[in-house]
GROMACS .gro file of C-alpha atoms in nm:
model
  317
    1MET     CA    1  -4.057  -9.278  10.206
    2SER     CA    2  -4.438  -9.243  10.154
    3ARG     CA    3  -4.691  -9.520  10.203
    4LYS     CA    4  -4.970  -9.622   9.964
    5LYS     CA    5  -5.305  -9.805  10.028
    6ARG     CA    6  -5.431 -10.059   9.776
    7PHE     CA    7  -5.666 -10.362   9.767
    8ILE     CA    8  -5.489 -10.694   9.741
    9LEU     CA    9  -5.667 -11.032   9.688
   10ASN     CA   10  -5.606 -11.280   9.970
   11PRO     CA   11  -5.561 -11.620   9.795
   12GLU     CA   12  -5.674 -11.808  10.103
   13THR     CA   13  -5.999 -11.623  10.182
   14LEU     CA   14  -6.053 -11.498   9.829
   15VAL     CA   15  -6.143 -11.161   9.980
   16ALA     CA   16  -5.992 -10.828   9.868
   17GLU     CA   17  -5.817 -10.671  10.159
   18LEU     CA   18  -5.708 -10.307  10.194
   19ARG     CA   19  -5.339 -10.295  10.273
   20GLU     CA   20  -5.066 -10.030  10.302
   21GLU     CA   21  -4.733 -10.077  10.125
   22ALA     CA   22  -4.417  -9.876  10.104
   23ARG     CA   23  -4.377  -9.668   9.791
   24GLY     CA   24  -4.016  -9.695   9.648
   25TRP     CA   25  -3.799  -9.416   9.516
   26GLY     CA   26  -3.697  -9.601   9.200
   27TRP     CA   27  -3.890  -9.391   8.953
   28ASN     CA   28  -3.827  -9.068   9.141
   29ALA     CA   29  -3.451  -9.132   9.142
   30LEU     CA   30  -3.461  -9.206   8.771
   31TRP     CA   31  -3.638  -8.881   8.696
   32VAL     CA   32  -3.398  -8.688   8.920
   33THR     CA   33  -3.101  -8.847   8.741
   34LEU     CA   34  -3.244  -8.769   8.399
   35GLY     CA   35  -3.313  -8.411   8.505
   36ALA     CA   36  -2.960  -8.367   8.634
   37LEU     CA   37  -2.820  -8.511   8.311
   38VAL     CA   38  -3.029  -8.272   8.103
   39LEU     CA   39  -2.914  -7.977   8.314
   40PHE     CA   40  -2.551  -8.088   8.282
   41LEU     CA   41  -2.577  -8.124   7.905
   42LEU     CA   42  -2.746  -7.784   7.884
   43PHE     CA   43  -2.468  -7.631   8.094
   44MET     CA   44  -2.196  -7.789   7.878
   45TRP     CA   45  -2.371  -7.670   7.562
   46LEU     CA   46  -2.388  -7.315   7.695
   47HIS     CA   47  -2.027  -7.333   7.823
   48VAL     CA   48  -1.876  -7.466   7.499
   49TYR     CA   49  -2.095  -7.340   7.213
   50VAL     CA   50  -2.251  -7.022   7.349
   51LEU     CA   51  -1.977  -6.888   7.578
   52GLU     CA   52  -1.705  -7.057   7.366
   53GLN     CA   53  -1.513  -7.179   7.667
   54ASP     CA   54  -1.282  -7.483   7.671
   55LEU     CA   55  -1.363  -7.797   7.857
   56PRO     CA   56  -1.163  -7.830   8.180
   57LYS     CA   57  -0.943  -8.106   8.042
   58THR     CA   58  -0.891  -7.916   7.718
   59ALA     CA   59  -0.793  -7.602   7.911
   60ILE     CA   60  -0.542  -7.800   8.117
   61LEU     CA   61  -0.391  -7.955   7.804
   62LYS     CA   62  -0.371  -7.615   7.636
   63ARG     CA   63  -0.188  -7.466   7.935
   64ARG     CA   64   0.056  -7.756   7.936
   65ASN     CA   65   0.107  -7.725   7.562
   66ALA     CA   66   0.172  -7.350   7.591
   67TYR     CA   67   0.422  -7.412   7.871
   68TRP     CA   68   0.619  -7.668   7.673
   69ALA     CA   69   0.595  -7.463   7.353
   70SER     CA   70   0.755  -7.168   7.537
   71ARG     CA   71   1.027  -7.401   7.668
   72VAL     CA   72   1.095  -7.522   7.314
   73GLU     CA   73   1.112  -7.165   7.182
   74ARG     CA   74   1.360  -7.066   7.455
   75MET     CA   75   1.563  -7.374   7.369
   76LYS     CA   76   1.564  -7.274   7.002
   77ALA     CA   77   1.675  -6.920   7.090
   78ARG     CA   78   1.965  -7.057   7.297
   79MET     CA   79   2.065  -7.290   7.015
   80ASP     CA   80   2.060  -6.992   6.776
   81ARG     CA   81   2.313  -6.814   7.000
   82TYR     CA   82   2.526  -7.127   7.035
   83GLU     CA   83   2.526  -7.183   6.659
   84GLU     CA   84   2.633  -6.822   6.600
   85MET     CA   85   2.917  -6.850   6.852
   86LEU     CA   86   3.026  -7.186   6.714
   87GLY     CA   87   3.014  -7.050   6.359
   88LEU     CA   88   3.254  -6.767   6.454
   89MET     CA   89   3.487  -7.019   6.619
   90GLU     CA   90   3.481  -7.239   6.308
   91LEU     CA   91   3.547  -6.942   6.081
   92ARG     CA   92   3.837  -6.822   6.297
   93ASP     CA   93   3.974  -7.177   6.311
   94ASP     CA   94   3.969  -7.220   5.933
   95ARG     CA   95   4.077  -6.870   5.830
   96VAL     CA   96   4.330  -6.802   6.105
   97TYR     CA   97   4.464  -7.091   6.309
   98ARG     CA   98   4.462  -7.368   6.049
   99SER     CA   99   4.572  -7.125   5.777
  100VAL     CA  100   4.868  -7.004   5.982
  101TYR     CA  101   5.001  -7.354   6.027
  102GLY     CA  102   4.939  -7.456   5.668
  103MET     CA  103   4.652  -7.690   5.758
  104ASP     CA  104   4.362  -7.744   5.520
  105GLU     CA  105   4.023  -7.605   5.613
  106ILE     CA  106   3.768  -7.854   5.743
  107PRO     CA  107   3.502  -7.890   5.468
  108GLN     CA  108   3.156  -7.765   5.561
  109ALA     CA  109   3.015  -8.099   5.447
  110VAL     CA  110   3.215  -8.263   5.727
  111ARG     CA  111   3.124  -8.003   5.990
  112ASN     CA  112   2.752  -8.017   5.905
  113SER     CA  113   2.713  -8.389   5.841
  114GLY     CA  114   2.427  -8.542   6.037
  115PHE     CA  115   2.390  -8.874   6.211
  116GLY     CA  116   2.300  -9.196   6.031
  117GLY     CA  117   1.992  -9.407   6.093
  118GLN     CA  118   1.638  -9.347   5.973
  119ASP     CA  119   1.473  -9.430   6.306
  120ARG     CA  120   1.684  -9.202   6.524
  121TYR     CA  121   1.408  -8.942   6.548
  122ALA     CA  122   1.109  -9.171   6.486
  123ALA     CA  123   0.966  -9.117   6.835
  124LEU     CA  124   0.967  -8.739   6.776
  125ALA     CA  125   0.836  -8.745   6.419
  126GLY     CA  126   0.582  -8.474   6.348
  127THR     CA  127   0.655  -8.279   6.668
  128ALA     CA  128   0.845  -7.958   6.736
  129LEU     CA  129   1.100  -8.163   6.927
  130GLU     CA  130   1.207  -8.347   6.612
  131GLY     CA  131   1.380  -8.037   6.472
  132VAL     CA  132   1.524  -7.953   6.815
  133GLY     CA  133   1.667  -8.303   6.848
  134ARG     CA  134   1.830  -8.286   6.506
  135ARG     CA  135   1.983  -7.943   6.580
  136MET     CA  136   2.116  -8.055   6.918
  137ASP     CA  137   2.279  -8.364   6.767
  138LEU     CA  138   2.432  -8.156   6.488
  139LEU     CA  139   2.563  -7.899   6.738
  140GLU     CA  140   2.712  -8.177   6.947
  141LYS     CA  141   2.893  -8.318   6.645
  142ARG     CA  142   3.016  -7.976   6.532
  143VAL     CA  143   3.150  -7.906   6.882
  144TYR     CA  144   3.331  -8.242   6.880
  145ILE     CA  145   3.486  -8.174   6.538
  146GLN     CA  146   3.590  -7.824   6.649
  147SER     CA  147   3.748  -7.954   6.970
  148LYS     CA  148   3.947  -8.210   6.770
  149SER     CA  149   4.059  -7.935   6.533
  150PHE     CA  150   4.180  -7.721   6.825
  151GLU     CA  151   4.369  -8.021   6.959
  152ASP     CA  152   4.538  -8.066   6.621
  153VAL     CA  153   4.630  -7.697   6.604
  154TRP     CA  154   4.760  -7.704   6.963
  155THR     CA  155   4.972  -8.012   6.893
  156LEU     CA  156   5.121  -7.847   6.585
  157GLN     CA  157   5.175  -7.520   6.772
  158LEU     CA  158   5.386  -7.696   7.034
  159SER     CA  159   5.627  -7.797   6.759
  160ALA     CA  160   5.612  -7.465   6.574
  161GLY     CA  161   5.817  -7.259   6.816
  162ASP     CA  162   5.698  -6.906   6.883
  163MET     CA  163   5.483  -6.874   6.572
  164ALA     CA  164   5.165  -6.825   6.773
  165ALA     CA  165   5.313  -6.528   6.958
  166HIS     CA  166   5.357  -6.344   6.628
  167ILE     CA  167   4.995  -6.378   6.518
  168PRO     CA  168   4.807  -6.047   6.574
  169ALA     CA  169   4.562  -6.205   6.818
  170ILE     CA  170   4.439  -5.925   7.048
  171ALA     CA  171   4.261  -5.593   7.003
  172PRO     CA  172   4.487  -5.290   6.949
  173MET     CA  173   4.329  -5.103   7.243
  174ASN     CA  174   4.153  -5.186   7.566
  175THR     CA  175   3.826  -5.372   7.517
  176ASP     CA  176   3.640  -5.154   7.770
  177PRO     CA  177   3.329  -5.053   7.567
  178SER     CA  178   3.314  -4.719   7.748
  179THR     CA  179   3.646  -4.611   7.592
  180TYR     CA  180   3.565  -4.661   7.222
  181ARG     CA  181   3.292  -4.720   6.965
  182MET     CA  182   3.322  -4.948   6.662
  183SER     CA  183   3.244  -4.682   6.402
  184SER     CA  184   3.326  -4.879   6.089
  185PRO     CA  185   3.389  -5.253   6.045
  186PHE     CA  186   3.586  -5.428   5.773
  187GLY     CA  187   3.423  -5.449   5.430
  188TYR     CA  188   3.250  -5.233   5.173
  189ARG     CA  189   3.088  -4.909   5.287
  190SER     CA  190   3.006  -4.558   5.170
  191ASP     CA  191   3.322  -4.350   5.196
  192PRO     CA  192   3.259  -4.084   5.464
  193ILE     CA  193   3.443  -3.818   5.262
  194LEU     CA  194   3.380  -3.908   4.897
  195GLY     CA  195   3.035  -4.056   4.955
  196VAL     CA  196   3.093  -4.346   4.713
  197GLY     CA  197   3.106  -4.719   4.775
  198LYS     CA  198   3.456  -4.828   4.871
  199ARG     CA  199   3.624  -5.120   5.044
  200HIS     CA  200   3.720  -5.042   5.402
  201THR     CA  201   4.041  -5.236   5.462
  202GLY     CA  202   4.038  -5.230   5.842
  203MET     CA  203   3.837  -5.153   6.154
  204ASP     CA  204   3.780  -4.808   6.302
  205PHE     CA  205   3.777  -4.763   6.680
  206ALA     CA  206   3.619  -4.421   6.741
  207CYS     CA  207   3.764  -4.272   7.061
  208PRO     CA  208   3.898  -3.945   7.199
  209PRO     CA  209   4.263  -3.869   7.114
  210GLY     CA  210   4.506  -4.014   7.364
  211ASN     CA  211   4.383  -4.373   7.395
  212PRO     CA  212   4.683  -4.608   7.436
  213VAL     CA  213   4.748  -4.834   7.136
  214TYR     CA  214   4.926  -5.169   7.171
  215ALA     CA  215   5.106  -5.411   6.939
  216THR     CA  216   4.878  -5.706   6.871
  217GLY     CA  217   5.158  -5.958   6.819
  218ASP     CA  218   5.533  -6.000   6.832
  219GLY     CA  219   5.721  -5.847   6.542
  220VAL     CA  220   5.949  -5.576   6.406
  221VAL     CA  221   5.850  -5.216   6.338
  222VAL     CA  222   5.906  -5.160   5.965
  223LYS     CA  223   5.750  -4.816   5.924
  224VAL     CA  224   5.683  -4.509   6.136
  225ALA     CA  225   5.534  -4.228   5.928
  226HIS     CA  226   5.409  -3.877   6.006
  227GLU     CA  227   5.185  -3.753   5.727
  228HIS     CA  228   4.917  -3.488   5.685
  229LYS     CA  229   4.708  -3.698   5.445
  230GLY     CA  230   4.608  -4.059   5.411
  231TYR     CA  231   4.691  -4.264   5.719
  232GLY     CA  232   4.838  -3.963   5.899
  233ASN     CA  233   5.075  -4.069   6.176
  234HIS     CA  234   5.089  -4.445   6.148
  235ILE     CA  235   5.294  -4.752   6.240
  236GLU     CA  236   5.346  -5.077   6.050
  237ILE     CA  237   5.468  -5.395   6.219
  238ASP     CA  238   5.594  -5.704   6.036
  239HIS     CA  239   5.504  -6.008   6.245
  240GLY     CA  240   5.658  -6.265   6.015
  241PHE     CA  241   5.482  -6.576   5.888
  242GLY     CA  242   5.304  -6.356   5.629
  243TYR     CA  243   5.142  -6.116   5.880
  244MET     CA  244   5.162  -5.737   5.902
  245THR     CA  245   4.954  -5.485   6.101
  246ARG     CA  246   4.898  -5.112   6.053
  247TYR     CA  247   4.790  -4.857   6.318
  248ALA     CA  248   4.678  -4.526   6.164
  249HIS     CA  249   4.563  -4.172   6.253
  250LEU     CA  250   4.774  -4.167   6.571
  251SER     CA  251   4.852  -3.855   6.771
  252THR     CA  252   5.193  -3.985   6.882
  253THR     CA  253   5.419  -4.276   6.790
  254GLU     CA  254   5.635  -4.432   7.062
  255VAL     CA  255   5.844  -4.682   6.862
  256GLU     CA  256   6.118  -4.665   6.598
  257VAL     CA  257   6.184  -4.847   6.274
  258GLY     CA  258   6.375  -5.169   6.339
  259GLN     CA  259   6.253  -5.196   6.697
  260HIS     CA  260   6.141  -5.542   6.814
  261VAL     CA  261   5.806  -5.538   6.994
  262SER     CA  262   5.608  -5.800   7.177
  263ARG     CA  263   5.235  -5.851   7.194
  264GLY     CA  264   5.093  -5.595   7.436
  265ASP     CA  265   5.375  -5.341   7.403
  266PHE     CA  266   5.262  -4.976   7.407
  267ILE     CA  267   5.336  -4.821   7.065
  268GLY     CA  268   5.146  -4.489   7.053
  269LEU     CA  269   4.831  -4.290   7.124
  270SER     CA  270   4.517  -4.261   6.915
  271GLY     CA  271   4.445  -3.930   6.747
  272ARG     CA  272   4.295  -3.757   6.443
  273SER     CA  273   4.587  -3.714   6.202
  274GLY     CA  274   4.563  -3.766   5.827
  275ARG     CA  275   4.252  -3.795   5.612
  276ILE     CA  276   3.983  -3.829   5.873
  277THR     CA  277   3.639  -3.700   5.972
  278GLY     CA  278   3.674  -3.763   6.347
  279PRO     CA  279   3.923  -3.902   6.599
  280HIS     CA  280   3.967  -4.277   6.580
  281LEU     CA  281   4.218  -4.558   6.544
  282HIS     CA  282   4.222  -4.728   6.206
  283TYR     CA  283   4.359  -5.084   6.244
  284GLU     CA  284   4.449  -5.322   5.962
  285VAL     CA  285   4.568  -5.682   5.939
  286LEU     CA  286   4.737  -5.809   5.623
  287TYR     CA  287   4.814  -6.174   5.552
  288ARG     CA  288   5.042  -6.246   5.259
  289LYS     CA  289   4.988  -5.886   5.144
  290ASP     CA  290   4.612  -5.924   5.133
  291TYR     CA  291   4.377  -5.738   5.367
  292VAL     CA  292   4.184  -5.967   5.603
  293ASN     CA  293   3.911  -5.894   5.856
  294PRO     CA  294   4.079  -5.793   6.185
  295ALA     CA  295   3.769  -5.907   6.379
  296LEU     CA  296   3.875  -6.267   6.312
  297TYR     CA  297   4.195  -6.207   6.511
  298MET     CA  298   4.057  -6.056   6.829
  299ASP     CA  299   3.803  -6.108   7.103
  300LEU     CA  300   3.628  -5.781   7.186
  301THR     CA  301   3.427  -5.956   7.459
  302LEU     CA  302   3.745  -6.000   7.663
  303SER     CA  303   3.705  -5.822   7.997
  304PRO     CA  304   3.900  -5.495   8.037
  305GLU     CA  305   4.076  -5.644   8.340
  306ASP     CA  306   4.200  -5.947   8.145
  307TYR     CA  307   4.310  -5.721   7.860
  308ALA     CA  308   4.496  -5.490   8.098
  309ALA     CA  309   4.679  -5.792   8.242
  310MET     CA  310   4.816  -5.877   7.895
  311VAL     CA  311   4.956  -5.537   7.798
  312ARG     CA  312   5.227  -5.306   7.926
  313LYS     CA  313   5.070  -4.966   7.988
  314PRO     CA  314   5.256  -4.643   7.916
  315GLU     CA  315   5.419  -4.470   8.210
  316GLY     CA  316   5.182  -4.267   8.423
  317GLN     CA  317   4.871  -4.477   8.341
   0.00000   0.00000   0.00000
């Protein structure tokens, strides 16, 4: 702290006296503070408007927002997969299980009905989480309705004897993806030979000749044919309860007309007989004499080990 000399009037002697007094830092501190403030404002102006950089707090908030936005997107992607899986279960339930037992389909208005109450999502209004919350609640309700439907079907099945065993409910060959390729699904397609649009009445499992083929449900063999055209060597099984299956383009047939078979019994080997452009198994499911999508009656995601445990392999394999 510096010292300053100045004349001060002595009120007693009425004489001006030269005295030293301490000089304070008040004004200096004020100027230093104002200078620092100006430099700070200049720095912020350059940082934000010239360099176009975010303020520290803004940058933190943006990082947090990006993190939670990515979490929400991953959640949406998972819900998309769950909705797809649940949709297939609902379709199989309505078209297969409930239909087999003469039960009415569950209306889509019931499956997709939301929850009551206007304020249920008020806290999330205007945010991305509002839609996520609605979808999660709807999924939860659909899962509950589906579980109740399965319980109803199971209860009825217990009193329906062996009906379920006759439903063609497994794939006609091992589900190991290295042994086949789904070359043509059920539905309309361009005919590989004629080149015109035509309804494909089954599913084609492209595979080398010699793949074991199995009965997909209990039933009675009603046809074993060996032809050079059309289905080629093929087998038809009547499962009762309105169901019939057909296995076409075989290389060999290992069953006879009138023979009773059980689900998983070995019935022949895949091949390339009949009207065909390449070796494959053509598999059809008919319900009440109408072709239906075989994919609704099988689970191709079943592990090869679990599939092998359900079937009776041919001798030597």
